[in-house]
Amino acid sequence: MKRINVLHFGAGNIGRGVILPIYQQNDFSIDLVELNQNTVNELQKQKQYQVHYLDCDQSQLVNDFNTWNLKDEAKIIELMERADVISTSIGAKNLASLKTLFDKAKFHKRAIVLCFENGFRISSNFKNILQLNNTQVNFVDVVIDTIAPNFEKKANFLDIYCEKYSEIYAETFPLEIKGVNQKNSLDRFIIKKLLLVNALHSVIGLLGFQQKLKYVHETLQVKSNLTFVEKLAQQIIDALCAEYPEFNKNNLLSYGKNNLVRFANPKIQDLNTRLIREPLRKLNQNERFYAIYKLFKKNKIALNNILQVYLMVLKTNITDDTESQQIAKLINEKAWTELAKLSSLEESEWNLIKQELSREITKK
């Protein structure tokens, strides 16, 4: 039987730790594309690596793949043209860099595109970026929920440390992939994951960073932090149930509680700084914090906690994060009109944030 050809862009934690193990489990023919030459060299040399699971005493050997450098354009286009599945885990903001390859590739058969990225309907957004005329390419939206941190203590450069726990949902497409659950509609799964995983995770990172705590699990060991996150989670669940009657409240409560247990796992050693980068993206209207704000506003849920989160986002100053530095510069320049636009908050709520930021400047 002919093997399914898959081409995956991105040899980072999600690519190596989650996506390739799934493809290997399905006995797919795997081609992995990566831009970092050092990573490519090591993968081509060692031809295997281990995935170590941090929520159980298990590991998995991944050794059935070929590796290519993204700069090898002719070869990548050849692989794209014969692929049954093309997938990504390179970061949503980097997808536009693949446009040239997609423009040059001639798709003579049906190809499925799966973007395993954080965010709202990223595959659909990618389709809009590419504007392909070829109807052979089927863009399928995906939701992926697993924690794959930048683990510091590694015996082997290539090895990945992540959760074995993984939930992946995709809208229905004409290929069965073990490990990927297909649904007719993803809306509920997207919003549930965006708010009760991505948003809460980021909030913990913000709290920890402000308190000069290094890891997520350390942050949750502070009682006041756990209390704040639990209250926000309860508000989110109330809002989701009000907005989507098909949600079961007890199931959401269990889901939220389980996520906090996952985040509190000390073996994961998840850096708070990993979770709070790219603050401008996180304030986008298609992103986590605005989604919560909009839901709370519509369903008349108190805004004090989510506004506190907005304030933390704007005050977080990470020296090596471009977006964070951009916000810090605007605050120092008192560029309130531009900051108000970036926040997307309504005037009454923005004025509360502005007052707090002004106080911070005065203190300096």
Tab-separated table of C-alpha atoms in Angstrom:
chain	number	residue	atom	x	y	z
A	1	MET	CA	0.000	0.000	0.000
A	2	LYS	CA	1.313	3.437	-0.994
A	3	ARG	CA	2.398	5.551	1.978
A	4	ILE	CA	0.938	8.989	2.542
A	5	ASN	CA	3.515	11.712	1.814
A	6	VAL	CA	3.665	14.471	4.415
A	7	LEU	CA	5.807	17.595	4.346
A	8	HIS	CA	6.153	19.461	7.629
A	9	PHE	CA	7.630	22.946	8.024
A	10	GLY	CA	9.172	23.532	11.447
A	11	ALA	CA	11.532	21.351	13.507
A	12	GLY	CA	10.829	23.120	16.787
A	13	ASN	CA	9.278	21.706	19.942
A	14	ILE	CA	5.814	21.165	18.471
A	15	GLY	CA	7.104	19.857	15.150
A	16	ARG	CA	9.569	17.343	16.583
A	17	GLY	CA	7.730	16.670	19.836
A	18	VAL	CA	4.118	16.322	18.690
A	19	ILE	CA	3.580	16.337	14.925
A	20	LEU	CA	6.347	13.984	13.762
A	21	PRO	CA	5.487	11.320	16.382
A	22	ILE	CA	1.882	11.391	15.129
A	23	TYR	CA	2.968	11.052	11.506
A	24	GLN	CA	5.344	8.223	12.404
A	25	GLN	CA	2.555	6.450	14.306
A	26	ASN	CA	0.467	6.648	11.126
A	27	ASP	CA	3.346	5.205	9.033
A	28	PHE	CA	3.468	8.274	6.803
A	29	SER	CA	6.482	9.115	4.627
A	30	ILE	CA	7.821	12.201	6.423
A	31	ASP	CA	9.879	15.094	5.064
A	32	LEU	CA	10.829	17.720	7.635
A	33	VAL	CA	11.831	21.257	6.622
A	34	GLU	CA	13.769	23.582	8.923
A	35	LEU	CA	15.552	26.923	8.475
A	36	ASN	CA	18.104	26.567	11.282
A	37	GLN	CA	21.164	24.978	9.644
A	38	ASN	CA	22.554	23.643	12.924
A	39	THR	CA	19.308	21.780	13.613
A	40	VAL	CA	19.227	20.468	10.036
A	41	ASN	CA	22.819	19.239	10.308
A	42	GLU	CA	22.154	17.392	13.556
A	43	LEU	CA	18.934	15.803	12.284
A	44	GLN	CA	20.664	14.663	9.090
A	45	LYS	CA	23.621	13.333	11.074
A	46	GLN	CA	21.808	11.564	13.926
A	47	LYS	CA	18.675	10.626	11.941
A	48	GLN	CA	16.748	10.140	15.185
A	49	TYR	CA	15.870	11.706	18.520
A	50	GLN	CA	13.864	10.942	21.652
A	51	VAL	CA	10.672	12.607	22.842
A	52	HIS	CA	10.606	12.520	26.656
A	53	TYR	CA	7.172	12.910	28.243
A	54	LEU	CA	7.038	15.088	31.341
A	55	ASP	CA	3.633	13.957	32.603
A	56	CYS	CA	4.519	10.250	32.644
A	57	ASP	CA	7.648	8.075	32.685
A	58	GLN	CA	7.646	7.344	28.963
A	59	SER	CA	9.596	8.320	25.880
A	60	GLN	CA	9.302	7.745	22.145
A	61	LEU	CA	11.978	7.265	19.509
A	62	VAL	CA	11.391	9.225	16.302
A	63	ASN	CA	13.566	7.922	13.472
A	64	ASP	CA	11.520	7.685	10.279
A	65	PHE	CA	11.970	11.018	8.505
A	66	ASN	CA	14.113	12.996	6.057
A	67	THR	CA	15.334	16.527	6.826
A	68	TRP	CA	15.784	19.450	4.435
A	69	ASN	CA	16.844	23.067	4.729
A	70	LEU	CA	14.168	25.612	3.851
A	71	LYS	CA	16.678	27.374	1.589
A	72	ASP	CA	16.787	24.342	-0.738
A	73	GLU	CA	13.927	25.833	-2.702
A	74	ALA	CA	13.885	23.498	-5.707
A	75	LYS	CA	13.788	20.396	-3.494
A	76	ILE	CA	11.105	21.839	-1.204
A	77	ILE	CA	8.883	22.701	-4.163
A	78	GLU	CA	9.343	19.168	-5.517
A	79	LEU	CA	8.283	17.748	-2.138
A	80	MET	CA	5.296	20.105	-1.965
A	81	GLU	CA	4.069	18.998	-5.368
A	82	ARG	CA	4.013	15.325	-4.379
A	83	ALA	CA	2.757	15.809	-0.798
A	84	ASP	CA	-0.633	14.568	0.338
A	85	VAL	CA	-0.353	16.659	3.512
A	86	ILE	CA	1.577	19.903	4.073
A	87	SER	CA	1.719	21.066	7.676
A	88	THR	CA	3.377	23.830	9.673
A	89	SER	CA	4.518	24.668	13.193
A	90	ILE	CA	6.712	27.703	12.507
A	91	GLY	CA	4.670	30.350	14.331
A	92	ALA	CA	1.642	32.043	12.802
A	93	LYS	CA	3.511	35.297	12.154
A	94	ASN	CA	6.100	33.429	10.031
A	95	LEU	CA	3.664	31.727	7.652
A	96	ALA	CA	3.835	34.556	5.117
A	97	SER	CA	7.482	33.595	4.507
A	98	LEU	CA	6.234	30.426	2.756
A	99	LYS	CA	4.238	32.346	0.144
A	100	THR	CA	6.971	32.227	-2.520
A	101	LEU	CA	7.189	28.440	-2.265
A	102	PHE	CA	3.414	28.033	-2.572
A	103	ASP	CA	3.294	30.457	-5.501
A	104	LYS	CA	5.928	28.450	-7.387
A	105	ALA	CA	4.614	24.971	-6.587
A	106	LYS	CA	2.323	23.354	-9.169
A	107	PHE	CA	-0.200	21.213	-7.317
A	108	HIS	CA	-1.415	18.479	-9.655
A	109	LYS	CA	-3.240	16.505	-6.963
A	110	ARG	CA	-5.278	17.259	-3.866
A	111	ALA	CA	-3.113	18.485	-0.972
A	112	ILE	CA	-4.270	19.118	2.588
A	113	VAL	CA	-2.712	22.023	4.519
A	114	LEU	CA	-2.748	21.826	8.328
A	115	CYS	CA	-1.343	24.757	10.344
A	116	PHE	CA	-0.513	23.502	13.843
A	117	GLU	CA	-0.168	27.036	15.198
A	118	ASN	CA	-1.529	28.988	18.147
A	119	GLY	CA	-4.380	31.302	17.238
A	120	PHE	CA	-7.818	31.510	15.667
A	121	ARG	CA	-8.319	29.623	12.364
A	122	ILE	CA	-4.703	29.985	11.290
A	123	SER	CA	-5.057	27.683	8.265
A	124	SER	CA	-7.854	29.913	6.950
A	125	ASN	CA	-5.707	32.982	7.604
A	126	PHE	CA	-2.844	31.308	5.750
A	127	LYS	CA	-5.158	30.675	2.800
A	128	ASN	CA	-6.000	34.386	2.737
A	129	ILE	CA	-2.295	35.275	2.833
A	130	LEU	CA	-1.457	32.980	-0.085
A	131	GLN	CA	-4.436	33.817	-2.328
A	132	LEU	CA	-3.813	30.700	-4.428
A	133	ASN	CA	-5.802	30.162	-7.599
A	134	ASN	CA	-5.247	26.403	-7.385
A	135	THR	CA	-8.339	24.661	-5.995
A	136	GLN	CA	-6.351	21.463	-5.377
A	137	VAL	CA	-5.107	22.821	-2.037
A	138	ASN	CA	-7.464	22.254	0.902
A	139	PHE	CA	-6.766	24.424	3.967
A	140	VAL	CA	-8.026	22.759	7.147
A	141	ASP	CA	-8.263	24.610	10.459
A	142	VAL	CA	-6.688	22.885	13.452
A	143	VAL	CA	-6.678	23.279	17.239
A	144	ILE	CA	-3.692	21.820	19.105
A	145	ASP	CA	-3.390	21.655	22.883
A	146	THR	CA	-0.166	20.404	24.432
A	147	ILE	CA	2.720	21.944	26.386
A	148	ALA	CA	6.137	21.712	24.742
A	149	PRO	CA	8.441	24.093	26.658
A	150	ASN	CA	12.000	25.131	25.912
A	151	PHE	CA	13.533	22.561	28.246
A	152	GLU	CA	16.914	23.695	29.560
A	153	LYS	CA	18.479	20.443	30.800
A	154	LYS	CA	18.936	18.239	27.737
A	155	ALA	CA	21.507	15.480	27.308
A	156	ASN	CA	20.954	15.511	23.552
A	157	PHE	CA	20.452	18.727	21.578
A	158	LEU	CA	17.734	17.111	19.453
A	159	ASP	CA	15.687	15.515	22.223
A	160	ILE	CA	12.326	17.077	23.037
A	161	TYR	CA	10.644	17.268	26.443
A	162	CYS	CA	6.882	17.772	26.406
A	163	GLU	CA	3.541	16.470	27.624
A	164	LYS	CA	2.236	13.161	26.376
A	165	TYR	CA	-1.191	14.722	26.908
A	166	SER	CA	-2.285	16.099	23.577
A	167	GLU	CA	-5.619	17.144	22.133
A	168	ILE	CA	-5.729	17.931	18.427
A	169	TYR	CA	-8.949	18.772	16.604
A	170	ALA	CA	-9.367	19.517	12.908
A	171	GLU	CA	-12.297	20.298	10.684
A	172	THR	CA	-13.357	17.320	8.591
A	173	PHE	CA	-11.018	16.435	5.714
A	174	PRO	CA	-10.711	13.350	3.460
A	175	LEU	CA	-7.898	11.561	5.304
A	176	GLU	CA	-7.833	9.757	8.629
A	177	ILE	CA	-4.875	10.588	10.886
A	178	LYS	CA	-4.636	8.752	14.197
A	179	GLY	CA	-4.167	11.362	16.911
A	180	VAL	CA	-6.171	14.043	15.086
A	181	ASN	CA	-9.883	14.213	15.934
A	182	GLN	CA	-12.060	15.501	13.114
A	183	LYS	CA	-15.120	17.672	13.803
A	184	ASN	CA	-17.733	19.251	11.537
A	185	SER	CA	-17.301	22.567	13.347
A	186	LEU	CA	-14.306	23.748	15.344
A	187	ASP	CA	-15.716	26.962	16.801
A	188	ARG	CA	-16.380	25.620	20.308
A	189	PHE	CA	-13.041	23.795	20.473
A	190	ILE	CA	-11.148	26.869	19.278
A	191	ILE	CA	-12.707	29.267	21.782
A	192	LYS	CA	-12.491	26.777	24.663
A	193	LYS	CA	-8.797	26.175	24.068
A	194	LEU	CA	-7.982	29.820	23.330
A	195	LEU	CA	-9.501	31.049	26.590
A	196	LEU	CA	-8.988	28.191	29.047
A	197	VAL	CA	-5.519	27.160	27.863
A	198	ASN	CA	-3.741	29.932	25.939
A	199	ALA	CA	-5.203	32.858	27.871
A	200	LEU	CA	-4.826	31.345	31.344
A	201	HIS	CA	-1.305	30.153	30.528
A	202	SER	CA	-0.333	33.672	29.423
A	203	VAL	CA	-1.897	35.221	32.530
A	204	ILE	CA	0.193	32.943	34.749
A	205	GLY	CA	3.282	33.976	32.785
A	206	LEU	CA	2.437	37.663	33.260
A	207	LEU	CA	1.918	37.264	37.005
A	208	GLY	CA	5.162	35.344	37.389
A	209	PHE	CA	7.208	37.749	35.287
A	210	GLN	CA	6.016	40.739	37.316
A	211	GLN	CA	7.026	38.927	40.501
A	212	LYS	CA	10.423	37.927	39.052
A	213	LEU	CA	9.522	34.225	39.162
A	214	LYS	CA	11.162	32.047	36.522
A	215	TYR	CA	8.727	29.165	36.006
A	216	VAL	CA	4.979	28.687	35.624
A	217	HIS	CA	4.749	26.098	38.403
A	218	GLU	CA	6.507	28.503	40.807
A	219	THR	CA	3.963	31.184	39.952
A	220	LEU	CA	1.040	28.908	40.791
A	221	GLN	CA	2.609	28.044	44.148
A	222	VAL	CA	1.874	31.642	45.229
A	223	LYS	CA	-1.639	31.494	46.680
A	224	SER	CA	-2.721	34.953	45.490
A	225	ASN	CA	-1.716	34.073	41.919
A	226	LEU	CA	-3.642	30.799	41.954
A	227	THR	CA	-6.686	32.592	43.390
A	228	PHE	CA	-6.581	35.237	40.638
A	229	VAL	CA	-6.275	32.632	37.873
A	230	GLU	CA	-9.064	30.485	39.352
A	231	LYS	CA	-11.399	33.492	39.572
A	232	LEU	CA	-10.646	34.491	35.995
A	233	ALA	CA	-11.194	30.892	34.835
A	234	GLN	CA	-14.579	30.838	36.596
A	235	GLN	CA	-15.578	34.077	34.873
A	236	ILE	CA	-14.484	32.705	31.499
A	237	ILE	CA	-16.542	29.545	32.035
A	238	ASP	CA	-19.596	31.618	33.014
A	239	ALA	CA	-19.161	33.716	29.869
A	240	LEU	CA	-18.708	30.680	27.610
A	241	CYS	CA	-21.849	29.027	28.988
A	242	ALA	CA	-23.823	32.238	28.478
A	243	GLU	CA	-22.546	32.643	24.920
A	244	TYR	CA	-22.623	28.980	23.858
A	245	PRO	CA	-25.567	27.091	25.438
A	246	GLU	CA	-24.218	23.823	24.000
A	247	PHE	CA	-21.320	23.916	26.487
A	248	ASN	CA	-21.706	21.761	29.596
A	249	LYS	CA	-20.618	23.819	32.606
A	250	ASN	CA	-19.387	20.840	34.629
A	251	ASN	CA	-17.274	19.682	31.685
A	252	LEU	CA	-15.751	23.146	31.359
A	253	LEU	CA	-15.032	23.307	35.093
A	254	SER	CA	-13.289	19.939	34.883
A	255	TYR	CA	-11.369	21.069	31.782
A	256	GLY	CA	-10.227	24.283	33.457
A	257	LYS	CA	-9.183	22.482	36.640
A	258	ASN	CA	-7.244	19.881	34.653
A	259	ASN	CA	-5.396	22.644	32.786
A	260	LEU	CA	-4.260	24.240	36.046
A	261	VAL	CA	-2.976	20.845	37.205
A	262	ARG	CA	-1.031	20.552	33.936
A	263	PHE	CA	0.422	24.057	34.285
A	264	ALA	CA	1.474	23.341	37.890
A	265	ASN	CA	3.566	20.285	36.951
A	266	PRO	CA	7.099	21.112	38.222
A	267	LYS	CA	8.686	18.663	35.768
A	268	ILE	CA	7.665	20.819	32.814
A	269	GLN	CA	9.835	23.789	33.867
A	270	ASP	CA	7.927	26.147	31.589
A	271	LEU	CA	9.503	29.606	31.499
A	272	ASN	CA	7.174	32.536	32.188
A	273	THR	CA	9.029	34.565	29.551
A	274	ARG	CA	8.053	31.999	26.889
A	275	LEU	CA	4.378	32.733	27.493
A	276	ILE	CA	4.383	36.518	27.417
A	277	ARG	CA	6.303	37.337	24.251
A	278	GLU	CA	4.644	39.124	21.317
A	279	PRO	CA	2.195	41.163	23.431
A	280	LEU	CA	0.857	43.055	20.400
A	281	ARG	CA	-0.258	39.787	18.815
A	282	LYS	CA	-1.914	38.730	22.061
A	283	LEU	CA	-3.897	42.003	22.094
A	284	ASN	CA	-5.149	41.421	18.536
A	285	GLN	CA	-8.930	41.274	18.104
A	286	ASN	CA	-8.678	37.634	16.970
A	287	GLU	CA	-6.689	36.733	20.062
A	288	ARG	CA	-7.200	35.566	23.651
A	289	PHE	CA	-7.489	38.716	25.745
A	290	TYR	CA	-9.787	40.673	23.456
A	291	ALA	CA	-11.975	37.573	23.091
A	292	ILE	CA	-12.369	37.463	26.889
A	293	TYR	CA	-13.009	41.209	27.109
A	294	LYS	CA	-15.650	41.047	24.377
A	295	LEU	CA	-17.382	38.029	25.973
A	296	PHE	CA	-17.376	39.620	29.431
A	297	LYS	CA	-18.710	42.895	28.064
A	298	LYS	CA	-21.499	41.226	26.097
A	299	ASN	CA	-22.586	38.970	28.964
A	300	LYS	CA	-22.296	41.652	31.674
A	301	ILE	CA	-19.470	39.958	33.587
A	302	ALA	CA	-17.249	42.161	35.770
A	303	LEU	CA	-14.293	43.514	33.795
A	304	ASN	CA	-11.872	44.227	36.649
A	305	ASN	CA	-9.862	41.000	36.277
A	306	ILE	CA	-9.475	41.104	32.497
A	307	LEU	CA	-8.543	44.804	32.661
A	308	GLN	CA	-5.885	43.876	35.212
A	309	VAL	CA	-4.561	41.412	32.622
A	310	TYR	CA	-4.506	44.149	29.948
A	311	LEU	CA	-2.545	46.349	32.320
A	312	MET	CA	-0.020	43.572	32.961
A	313	VAL	CA	0.417	43.001	29.221
A	314	LEU	CA	1.120	46.673	28.580
A	315	LYS	CA	3.487	46.979	31.559
A	316	THR	CA	5.519	43.881	30.714
A	317	ASN	CA	8.885	45.045	29.428
A	318	ILE	CA	11.001	42.236	27.949
A	319	THR	CA	14.332	43.543	26.710
A	320	ASP	CA	14.746	41.066	23.834
A	321	ASP	CA	11.132	41.149	22.588
A	322	THR	CA	10.506	43.676	19.799
A	323	GLU	CA	6.772	44.051	20.434
A	324	SER	CA	7.293	44.527	24.160
A	325	GLN	CA	9.870	47.234	23.490
A	326	GLN	CA	7.511	48.927	21.048
A	327	ILE	CA	4.807	49.149	23.730
A	328	ALA	CA	7.279	50.402	26.351
A	329	LYS	CA	8.395	53.161	23.966
A	330	LEU	CA	4.796	54.257	23.342
A	331	ILE	CA	4.098	54.364	27.083
A	332	ASN	CA	7.211	56.434	27.780
A	333	GLU	CA	6.202	58.825	24.996
A	334	LYS	CA	2.624	58.951	26.378
A	335	ALA	CA	1.315	57.992	22.945
A	336	TRP	CA	-2.127	57.309	24.396
A	337	THR	CA	-4.081	57.457	21.126
A	338	GLU	CA	-1.908	54.824	19.488
A	339	LEU	CA	-1.931	52.639	22.608
A	340	ALA	CA	-5.723	52.879	22.769
A	341	LYS	CA	-5.931	51.590	19.189
A	342	LEU	CA	-3.574	48.719	19.988
A	343	SER	CA	-5.661	47.703	22.996
A	344	SER	CA	-8.973	47.685	21.042
A	345	LEU	CA	-10.698	48.544	24.337
A	346	GLU	CA	-13.684	50.870	24.425
A	347	GLU	CA	-13.034	54.393	25.677
A	348	SER	CA	-14.344	53.930	29.226
A	349	GLU	CA	-12.177	50.854	29.855
A	350	TRP	CA	-9.143	52.334	28.111
A	351	ASN	CA	-9.307	55.425	30.327
A	352	LEU	CA	-8.957	53.202	33.412
A	353	ILE	CA	-5.867	51.564	31.911
A	354	LYS	CA	-4.468	54.944	30.879
A	355	GLN	CA	-4.822	56.272	34.439
A	356	GLU	CA	-2.834	53.346	35.837
A	357	LEU	CA	-0.110	53.674	33.210
A	358	SER	CA	0.119	57.415	33.887
A	359	ARG	CA	0.619	56.694	37.582
A	360	GLU	CA	3.430	54.293	36.714
A	361	ILE	CA	5.177	56.982	34.652
A	362	THR	CA	4.779	59.516	37.472
A	363	LYS	CA	6.363	57.076	39.959
A	364	LYS	CA	9.447	56.831	37.743
